[in-house]
GROMACS .gro file of C-alpha atoms in nm:
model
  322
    1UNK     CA    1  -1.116  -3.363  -4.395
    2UNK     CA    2  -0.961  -3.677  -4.468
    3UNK     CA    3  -0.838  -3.878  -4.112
    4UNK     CA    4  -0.513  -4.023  -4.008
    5UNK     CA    5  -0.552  -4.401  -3.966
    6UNK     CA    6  -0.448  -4.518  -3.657
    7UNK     CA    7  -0.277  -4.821  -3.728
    8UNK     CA    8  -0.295  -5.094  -3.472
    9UNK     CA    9  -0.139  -5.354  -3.664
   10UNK     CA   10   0.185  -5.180  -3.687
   11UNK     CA   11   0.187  -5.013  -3.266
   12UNK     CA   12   0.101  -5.422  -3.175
   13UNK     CA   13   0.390  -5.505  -3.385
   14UNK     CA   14   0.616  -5.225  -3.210
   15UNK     CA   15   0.483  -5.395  -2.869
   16UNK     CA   16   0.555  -5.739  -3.008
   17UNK     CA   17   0.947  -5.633  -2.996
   18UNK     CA   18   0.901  -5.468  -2.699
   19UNK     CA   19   0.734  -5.751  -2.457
   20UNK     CA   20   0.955  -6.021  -2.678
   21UNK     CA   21   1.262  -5.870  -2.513
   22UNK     CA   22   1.112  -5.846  -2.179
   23UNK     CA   23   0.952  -6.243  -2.197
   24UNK     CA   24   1.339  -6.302  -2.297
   25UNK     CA   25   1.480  -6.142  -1.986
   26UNK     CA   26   1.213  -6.289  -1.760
   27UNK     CA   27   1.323  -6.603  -1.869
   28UNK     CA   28   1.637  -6.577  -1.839
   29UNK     CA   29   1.583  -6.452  -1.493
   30UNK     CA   30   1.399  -6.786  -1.414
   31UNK     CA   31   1.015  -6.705  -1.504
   32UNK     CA   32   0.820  -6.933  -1.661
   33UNK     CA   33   0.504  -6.675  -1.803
   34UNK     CA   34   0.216  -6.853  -1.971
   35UNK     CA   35  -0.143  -6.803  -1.962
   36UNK     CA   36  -0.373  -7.048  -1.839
   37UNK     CA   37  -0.780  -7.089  -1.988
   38UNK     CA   38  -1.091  -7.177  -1.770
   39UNK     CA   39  -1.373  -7.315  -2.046
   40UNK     CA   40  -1.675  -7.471  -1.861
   41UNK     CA   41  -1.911  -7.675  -2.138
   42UNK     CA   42  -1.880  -7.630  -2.530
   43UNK     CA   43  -2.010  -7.281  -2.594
   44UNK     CA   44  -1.884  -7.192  -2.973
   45UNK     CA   45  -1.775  -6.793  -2.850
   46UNK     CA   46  -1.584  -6.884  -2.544
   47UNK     CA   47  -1.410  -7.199  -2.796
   48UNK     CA   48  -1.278  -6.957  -3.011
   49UNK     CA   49  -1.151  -6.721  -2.764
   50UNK     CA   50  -0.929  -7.027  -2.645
   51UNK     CA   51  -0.831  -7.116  -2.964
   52UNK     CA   52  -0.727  -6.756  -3.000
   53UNK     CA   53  -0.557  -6.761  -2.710
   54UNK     CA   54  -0.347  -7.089  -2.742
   55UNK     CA   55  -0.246  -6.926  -3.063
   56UNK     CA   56  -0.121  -6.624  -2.943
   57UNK     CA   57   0.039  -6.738  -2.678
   58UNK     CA   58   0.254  -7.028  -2.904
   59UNK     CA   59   0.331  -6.675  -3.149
   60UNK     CA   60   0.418  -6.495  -2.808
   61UNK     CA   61   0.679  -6.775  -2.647
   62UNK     CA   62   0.426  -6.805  -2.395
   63UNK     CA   63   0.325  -7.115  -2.194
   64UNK     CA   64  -0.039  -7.211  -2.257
   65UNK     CA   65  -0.252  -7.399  -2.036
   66UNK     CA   66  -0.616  -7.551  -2.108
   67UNK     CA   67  -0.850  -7.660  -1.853
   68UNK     CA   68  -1.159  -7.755  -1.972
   69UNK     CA   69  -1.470  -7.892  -1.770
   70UNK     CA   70  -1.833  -8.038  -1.893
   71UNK     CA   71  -2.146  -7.868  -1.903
   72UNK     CA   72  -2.271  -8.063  -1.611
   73UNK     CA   73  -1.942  -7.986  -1.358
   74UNK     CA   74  -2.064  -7.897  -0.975
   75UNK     CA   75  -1.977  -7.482  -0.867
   76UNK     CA   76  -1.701  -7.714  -0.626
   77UNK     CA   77  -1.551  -7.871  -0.937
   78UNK     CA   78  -1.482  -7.530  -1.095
   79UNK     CA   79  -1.333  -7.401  -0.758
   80UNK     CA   80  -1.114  -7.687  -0.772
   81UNK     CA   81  -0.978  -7.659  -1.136
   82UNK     CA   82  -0.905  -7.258  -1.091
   83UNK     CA   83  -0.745  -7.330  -0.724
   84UNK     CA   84  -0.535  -7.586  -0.922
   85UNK     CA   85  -0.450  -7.276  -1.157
   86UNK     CA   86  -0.386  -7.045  -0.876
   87UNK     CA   87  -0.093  -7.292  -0.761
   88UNK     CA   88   0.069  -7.375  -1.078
   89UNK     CA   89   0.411  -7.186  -1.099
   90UNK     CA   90   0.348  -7.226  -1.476
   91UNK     CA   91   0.073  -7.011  -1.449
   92UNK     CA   92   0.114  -6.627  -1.452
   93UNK     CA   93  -0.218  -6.506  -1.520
   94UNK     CA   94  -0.584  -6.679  -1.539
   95UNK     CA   95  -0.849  -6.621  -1.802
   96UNK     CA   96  -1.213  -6.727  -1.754
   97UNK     CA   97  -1.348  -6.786  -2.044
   98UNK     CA   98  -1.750  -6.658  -2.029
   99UNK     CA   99  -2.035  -6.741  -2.030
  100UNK     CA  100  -2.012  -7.025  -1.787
  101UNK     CA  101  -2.356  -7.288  -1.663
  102UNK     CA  102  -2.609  -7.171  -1.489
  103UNK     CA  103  -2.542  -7.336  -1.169
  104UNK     CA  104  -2.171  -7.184  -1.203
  105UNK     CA  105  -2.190  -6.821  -1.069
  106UNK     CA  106  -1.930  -6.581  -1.268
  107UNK     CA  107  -1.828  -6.426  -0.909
  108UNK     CA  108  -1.752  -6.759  -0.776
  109UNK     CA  109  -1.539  -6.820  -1.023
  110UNK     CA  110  -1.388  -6.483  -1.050
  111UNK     CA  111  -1.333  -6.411  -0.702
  112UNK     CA  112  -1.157  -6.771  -0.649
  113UNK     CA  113  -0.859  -6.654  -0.911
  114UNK     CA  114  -0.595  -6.495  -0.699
  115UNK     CA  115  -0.573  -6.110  -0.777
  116UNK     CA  116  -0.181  -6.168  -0.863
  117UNK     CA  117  -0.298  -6.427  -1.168
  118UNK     CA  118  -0.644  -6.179  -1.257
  119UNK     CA  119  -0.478  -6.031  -1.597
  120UNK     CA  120  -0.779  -5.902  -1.752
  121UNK     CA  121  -0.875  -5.704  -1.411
  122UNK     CA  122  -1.204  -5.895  -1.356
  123UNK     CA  123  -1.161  -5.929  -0.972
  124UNK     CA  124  -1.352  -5.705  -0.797
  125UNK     CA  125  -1.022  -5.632  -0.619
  126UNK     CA  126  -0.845  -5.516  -0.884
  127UNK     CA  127  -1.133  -5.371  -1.026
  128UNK     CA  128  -1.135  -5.169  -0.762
  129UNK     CA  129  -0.788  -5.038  -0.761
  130UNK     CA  130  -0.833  -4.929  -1.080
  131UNK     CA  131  -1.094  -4.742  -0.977
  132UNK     CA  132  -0.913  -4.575  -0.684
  133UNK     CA  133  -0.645  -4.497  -1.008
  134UNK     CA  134  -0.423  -4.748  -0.805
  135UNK     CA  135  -0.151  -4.988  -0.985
  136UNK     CA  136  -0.316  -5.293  -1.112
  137UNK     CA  137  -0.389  -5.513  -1.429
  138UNK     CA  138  -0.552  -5.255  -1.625
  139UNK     CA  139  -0.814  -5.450  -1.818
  140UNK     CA  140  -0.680  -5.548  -2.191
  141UNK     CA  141  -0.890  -5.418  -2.442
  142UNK     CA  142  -0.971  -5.079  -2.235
  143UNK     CA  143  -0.626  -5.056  -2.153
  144UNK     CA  144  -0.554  -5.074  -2.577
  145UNK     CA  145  -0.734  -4.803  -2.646
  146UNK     CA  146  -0.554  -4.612  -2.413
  147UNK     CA  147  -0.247  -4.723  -2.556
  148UNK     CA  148  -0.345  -4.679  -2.935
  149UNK     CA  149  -0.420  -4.295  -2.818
  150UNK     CA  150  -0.116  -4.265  -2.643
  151UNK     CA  151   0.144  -4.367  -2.945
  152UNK     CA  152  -0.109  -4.229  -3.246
  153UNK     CA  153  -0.057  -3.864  -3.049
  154UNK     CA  154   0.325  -3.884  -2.937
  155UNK     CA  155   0.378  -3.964  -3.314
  156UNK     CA  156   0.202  -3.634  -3.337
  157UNK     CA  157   0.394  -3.473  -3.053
  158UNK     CA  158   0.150  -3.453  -2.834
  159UNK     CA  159   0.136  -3.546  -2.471
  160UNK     CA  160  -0.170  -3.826  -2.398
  161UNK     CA  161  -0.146  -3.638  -2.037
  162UNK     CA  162  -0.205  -3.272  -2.114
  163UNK     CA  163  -0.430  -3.391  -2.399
  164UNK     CA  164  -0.688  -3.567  -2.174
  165UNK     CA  165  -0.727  -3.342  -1.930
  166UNK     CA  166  -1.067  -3.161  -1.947
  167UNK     CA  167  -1.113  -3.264  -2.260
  168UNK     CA  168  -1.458  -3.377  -2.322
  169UNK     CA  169  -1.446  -3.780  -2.407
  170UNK     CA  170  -1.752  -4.005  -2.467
  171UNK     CA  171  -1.784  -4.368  -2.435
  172UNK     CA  172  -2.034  -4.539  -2.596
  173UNK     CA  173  -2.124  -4.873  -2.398
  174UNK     CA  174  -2.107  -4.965  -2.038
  175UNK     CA  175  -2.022  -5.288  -2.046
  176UNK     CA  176  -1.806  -5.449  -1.739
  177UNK     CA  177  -1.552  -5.575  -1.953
  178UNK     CA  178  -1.487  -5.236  -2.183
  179UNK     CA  179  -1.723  -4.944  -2.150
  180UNK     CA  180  -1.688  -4.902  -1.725
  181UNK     CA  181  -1.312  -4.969  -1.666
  182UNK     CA  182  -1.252  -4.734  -1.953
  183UNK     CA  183  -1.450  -4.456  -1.834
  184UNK     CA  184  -1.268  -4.518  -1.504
  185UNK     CA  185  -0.905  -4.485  -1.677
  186UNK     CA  186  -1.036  -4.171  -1.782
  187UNK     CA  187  -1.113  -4.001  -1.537
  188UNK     CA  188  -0.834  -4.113  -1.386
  189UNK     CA  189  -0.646  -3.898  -1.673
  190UNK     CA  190  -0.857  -3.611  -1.554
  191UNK     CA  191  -1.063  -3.593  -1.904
  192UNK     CA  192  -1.435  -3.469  -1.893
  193UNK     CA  193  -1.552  -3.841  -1.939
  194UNK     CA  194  -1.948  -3.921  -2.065
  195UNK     CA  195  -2.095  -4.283  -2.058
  196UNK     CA  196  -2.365  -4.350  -2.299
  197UNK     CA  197  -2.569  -4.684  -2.333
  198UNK     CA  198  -2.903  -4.823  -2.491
  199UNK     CA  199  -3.090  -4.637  -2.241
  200UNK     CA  200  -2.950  -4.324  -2.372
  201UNK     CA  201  -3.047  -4.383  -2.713
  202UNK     CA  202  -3.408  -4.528  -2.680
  203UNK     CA  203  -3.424  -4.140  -2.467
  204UNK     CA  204  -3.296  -3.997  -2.809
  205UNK     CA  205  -2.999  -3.836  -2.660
  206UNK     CA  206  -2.703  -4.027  -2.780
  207UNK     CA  207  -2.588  -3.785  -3.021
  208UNK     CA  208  -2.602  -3.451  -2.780
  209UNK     CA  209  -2.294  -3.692  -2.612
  210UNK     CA  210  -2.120  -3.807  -2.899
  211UNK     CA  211  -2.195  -3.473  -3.104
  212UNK     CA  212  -1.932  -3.267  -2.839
  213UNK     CA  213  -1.655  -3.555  -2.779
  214UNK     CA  214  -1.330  -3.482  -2.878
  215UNK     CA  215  -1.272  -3.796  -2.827
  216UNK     CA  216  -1.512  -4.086  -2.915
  217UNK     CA  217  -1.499  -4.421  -2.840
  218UNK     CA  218  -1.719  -4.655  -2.940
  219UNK     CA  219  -1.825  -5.055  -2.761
  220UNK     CA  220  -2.173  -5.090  -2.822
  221UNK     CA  221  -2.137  -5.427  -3.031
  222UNK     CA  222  -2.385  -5.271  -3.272
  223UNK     CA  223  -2.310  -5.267  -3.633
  224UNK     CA  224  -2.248  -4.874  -3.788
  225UNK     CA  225  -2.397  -4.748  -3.489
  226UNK     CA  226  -2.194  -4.387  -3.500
  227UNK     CA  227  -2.237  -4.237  -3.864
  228UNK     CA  228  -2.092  -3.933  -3.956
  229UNK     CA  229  -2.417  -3.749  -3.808
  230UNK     CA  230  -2.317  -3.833  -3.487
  231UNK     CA  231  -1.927  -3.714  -3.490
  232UNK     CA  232  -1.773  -3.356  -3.404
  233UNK     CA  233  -1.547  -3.276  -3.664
  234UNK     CA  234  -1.216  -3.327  -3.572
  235UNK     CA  235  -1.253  -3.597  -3.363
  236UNK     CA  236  -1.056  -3.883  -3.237
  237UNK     CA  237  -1.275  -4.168  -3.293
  238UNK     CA  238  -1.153  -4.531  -3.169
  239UNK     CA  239  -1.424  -4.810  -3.272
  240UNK     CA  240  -1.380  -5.092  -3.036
  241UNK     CA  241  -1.662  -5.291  -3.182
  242UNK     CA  242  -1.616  -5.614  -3.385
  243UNK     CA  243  -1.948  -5.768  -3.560
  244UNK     CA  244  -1.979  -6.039  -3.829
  245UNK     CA  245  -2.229  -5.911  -4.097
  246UNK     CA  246  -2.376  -5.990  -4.427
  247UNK     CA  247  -2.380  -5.777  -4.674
  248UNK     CA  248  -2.732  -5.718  -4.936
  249UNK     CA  249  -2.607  -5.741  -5.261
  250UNK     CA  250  -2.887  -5.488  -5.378
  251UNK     CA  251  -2.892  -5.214  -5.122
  252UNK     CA  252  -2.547  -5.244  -4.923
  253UNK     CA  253  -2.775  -5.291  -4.564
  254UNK     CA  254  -2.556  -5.450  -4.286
  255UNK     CA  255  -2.753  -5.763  -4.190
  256UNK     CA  256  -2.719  -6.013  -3.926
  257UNK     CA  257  -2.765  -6.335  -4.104
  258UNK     CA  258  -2.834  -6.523  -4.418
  259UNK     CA  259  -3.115  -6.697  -4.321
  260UNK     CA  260  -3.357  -6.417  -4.336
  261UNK     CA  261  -3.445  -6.131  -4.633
  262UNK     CA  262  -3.256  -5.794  -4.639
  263UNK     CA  263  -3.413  -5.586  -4.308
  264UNK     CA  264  -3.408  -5.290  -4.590
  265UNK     CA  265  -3.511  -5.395  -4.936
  266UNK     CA  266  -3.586  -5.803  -4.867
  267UNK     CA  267  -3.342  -5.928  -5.110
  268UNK     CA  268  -3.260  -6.329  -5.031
  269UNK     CA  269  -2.918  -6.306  -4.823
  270UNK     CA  270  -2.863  -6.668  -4.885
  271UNK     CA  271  -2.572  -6.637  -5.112
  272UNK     CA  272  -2.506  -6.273  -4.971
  273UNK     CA  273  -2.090  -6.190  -4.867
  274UNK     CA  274  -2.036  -6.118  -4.462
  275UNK     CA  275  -1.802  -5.903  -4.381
  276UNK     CA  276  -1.657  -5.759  -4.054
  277UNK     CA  277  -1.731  -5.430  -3.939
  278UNK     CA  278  -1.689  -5.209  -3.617
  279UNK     CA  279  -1.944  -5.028  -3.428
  280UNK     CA  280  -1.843  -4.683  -3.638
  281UNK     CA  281  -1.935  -4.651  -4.011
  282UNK     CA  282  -1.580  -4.628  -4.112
  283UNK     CA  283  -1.602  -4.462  -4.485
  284UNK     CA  284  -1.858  -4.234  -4.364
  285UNK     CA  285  -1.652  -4.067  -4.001
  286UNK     CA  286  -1.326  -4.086  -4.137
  287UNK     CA  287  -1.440  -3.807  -4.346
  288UNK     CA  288  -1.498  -3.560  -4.051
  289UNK     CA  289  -1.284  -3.736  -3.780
  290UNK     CA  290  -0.923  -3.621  -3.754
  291UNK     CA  291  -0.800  -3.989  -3.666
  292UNK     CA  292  -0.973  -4.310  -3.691
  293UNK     CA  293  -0.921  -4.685  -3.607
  294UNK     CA  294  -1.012  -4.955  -3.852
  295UNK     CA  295  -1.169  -5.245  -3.806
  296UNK     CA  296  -1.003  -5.470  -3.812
  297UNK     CA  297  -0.703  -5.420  -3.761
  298UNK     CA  298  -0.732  -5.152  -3.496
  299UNK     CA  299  -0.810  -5.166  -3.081
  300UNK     CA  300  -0.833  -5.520  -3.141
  301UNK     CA  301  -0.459  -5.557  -3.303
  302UNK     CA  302  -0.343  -5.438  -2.934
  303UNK     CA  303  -0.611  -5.640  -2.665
  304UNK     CA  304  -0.406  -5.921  -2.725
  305UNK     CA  305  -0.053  -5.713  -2.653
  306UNK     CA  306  -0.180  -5.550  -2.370
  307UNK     CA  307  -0.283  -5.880  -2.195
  308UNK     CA  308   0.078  -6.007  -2.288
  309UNK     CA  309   0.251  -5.706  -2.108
  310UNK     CA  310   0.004  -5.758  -1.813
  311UNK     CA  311   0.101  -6.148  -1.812
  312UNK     CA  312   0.492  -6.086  -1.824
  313UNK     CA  313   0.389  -5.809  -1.510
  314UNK     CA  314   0.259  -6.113  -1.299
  315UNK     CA  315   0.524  -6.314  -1.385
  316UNK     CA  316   0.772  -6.058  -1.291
  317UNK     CA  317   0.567  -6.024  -0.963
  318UNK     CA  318   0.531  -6.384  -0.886
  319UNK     CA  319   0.901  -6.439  -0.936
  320UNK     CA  320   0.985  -6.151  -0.698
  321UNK     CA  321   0.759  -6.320  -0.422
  322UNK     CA  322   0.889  -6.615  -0.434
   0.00000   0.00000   0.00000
C-alpha cells in the first residue's frame, strides 16, 4: 500500500480564498482585523514565531501589532502592555508569545487577555468551553488537523462526522497547546480517543495504542518517533511534529546537532546537511498508512489559516458588540 498525501499546502491555499473574501467583507463592513504579539525579553523561538507572524499577517491583509518588553519588565508592566492590547480596536485577537521571565507567570499573562481577543484558546475560559464542546476559538494547530481530516475525507466522500464516531483515534503527546485540546475535539466528535505521552513509552506500551488507531496523530516533538512498526495498516496518520535535524552522511541517523559525533556510527556532523522532519518516519508509514501528511508542508500549512479564520471570528464579534 502506497498512501494518499494529504496535501496541506494546497487545502491552506483553498482557505486562503476563502478567509480573503471574508477579511474583504469584514472590511468593508467597518472591521479593522489584525493580530497583535506579546514578546517579553529576546528568546530566539518566541522571535521567530513573531517574525512569522508579522509575515503572515502582511500576506493575509491583516493588521499586525508588536509589543515587545525587556527581560527585566515587572509582572505589572506586562499586565499593562496586554490591557493596552485588550483596548485597541485594532486588535482582534492576542498572541503571547512563550516562554516568558521567570518572575512573569504564563497565567497572569494569559488570564489578563480578554477571552473575545484569546485566538489560540489559551484562556482557561475558553479552554474550557471547548471542553464542554461549547463554541469557542478552537486552538489553531489542533483545530488544523481537524480540518486537514475533514477536506482529505469529503474529497473522498466521506463524512468527518460518521467517520469519527467510535472509531478508535490515538494521540501521541499531551501537550497544552496540541495533544489535550485535540483529544478534547475528539471526543467531542464522539471518536474512541487514546492519549499517549513519554510516560507511556518509558512503560513500553506506546505501540499497543498506536498499533489499533485508525487514526494516528502524532505531537511528540521527537524526531521519527512512529515507524512503520508502530502503524495499523490503513491508517490515517497526521504528523504534527516539526524538528530541525542533521543528517550523518555515513549512516542516515537523525541527529540533533553538529557539534557532536553521529549518536549511531560517530561520524563528525560538522559539515553534515539538516533537514526538517516530522515526528512520523515519512518514507517508512506511508507504505502501510492509507493517507499521510508531510512534513512540511502538512498540519503546519493550515495552523496559520486556522488562526486567520479564528481572528476574522473576533473581529466579526467585536464589531457586532460594539
Amino acid at each position: 500500500m502506497t498512501a494518499k498525501i494529504i496535501d496541506g499546502k494546497a487545502i491552506a491555499e483553498d482557505l486562503r480564498r476563502e478567509l480573503t473574501g471574508e477579511l474583504e467583507e469584514l472590511k468593508i463592513a467597518g472591521a479593522r482585523p489584525g493580530i497583535a504579539t506579546l514578546m517579553v525579553g529576546d528568546d530566539f523561538g518566541a522571535g521567530m514565531y513573531r517574525g512569522a507572524v508579522e509575515k503572515f499577517c502582511g500576506e493575509m491583509g491583516l493588521g499586525y501589532r508588536s509589543e515587545m518588553l525587556p527581560s527585566d519588565a515587572t509582572d505589572a508592566a506586562v499586565v499593562a502592555a496586554v490591557q493596552g492590547l485588550n483596548a485597541d480596536p485594532a486588535v482582534s485577537g492576542i498572541l503571547p508569545l512563550r516562554p516568558f521571565p521567570v518572575q512573569v507567570p504564563d497565567s497572569l499573562v494569559i488570564q489578563t487577555i480578554l477571552p473575545d481577543k484569546d485566538v489560540d484558546c489559551f484562556h482557561p475560559f475558553n479552554m474550557g468551553r471547548l471542553a464542554l464542546g461549547e463554541h469557542t476559538f478552537p486552538p489553531a494547530t489542533p483545530r488544523a488537523c481537524m480540518e486537514l481530516l475533514e477536506r482529505f475525507l469529503a474529497a473522498e466522500g466521506k463524512d468527518l462526522a460518521e467517520e469519527l464516531e467510535g472509531a478508535e483515534v490515538c494521540v501521541v503527546g499531551h501537550s497544552n497547546t496540541v495533544g489535550k485540546p485535540l483529544a478534547l475535539m475528539l471526543l467531542n466528535r464522539n471518536a474512541t480517543t487514546t492519549v499517549t505521552h513519554v510516560y507511556t513509552s518509558n512503560r513500553g506500551n506506546l505501540a499497543k495504542h498506536t498499533r489499533e488507531a485508525e487514526y494516528l496523530v502524532v505531537a511528540a516533538g521527537v524526531p521519527h518517533l512512529i515507524g512503520a512498526d508502530l502503524v495499523k495498516e490503513g491508517a490515517i496518520v497526521l504528523d504534527v511534529g516539526i524538528n530541525r535535524v542533521v543528517v550523518c552522511p555515513k549512516c542516515d541517523a537523525l541527529n540533533r546537532s553538529k557539534k557532536s559525533p553521529c549518536k549511531a556510527c560517530g561520524t563528525d556532523l560538522s559539515e553534515a546537511q539538516s533537514k526538517t522532519v516530522g515526528d512520523v518516519d515519512f518514507n517508512a508509514v506511508s507504505q502501510k498508512a492509507a493517507a499521510i501528511t508531510p512534513v512540511p508542508g502538512g498540519v503546519g500549512a493550515v495552523t496559520n489559516m486556522m488562526l486567520a479564520r479564528n481572528t476574522l471570528r473576533a473581529a466579526r464579534l467585536q464589531l457586532e458588540n460594539k
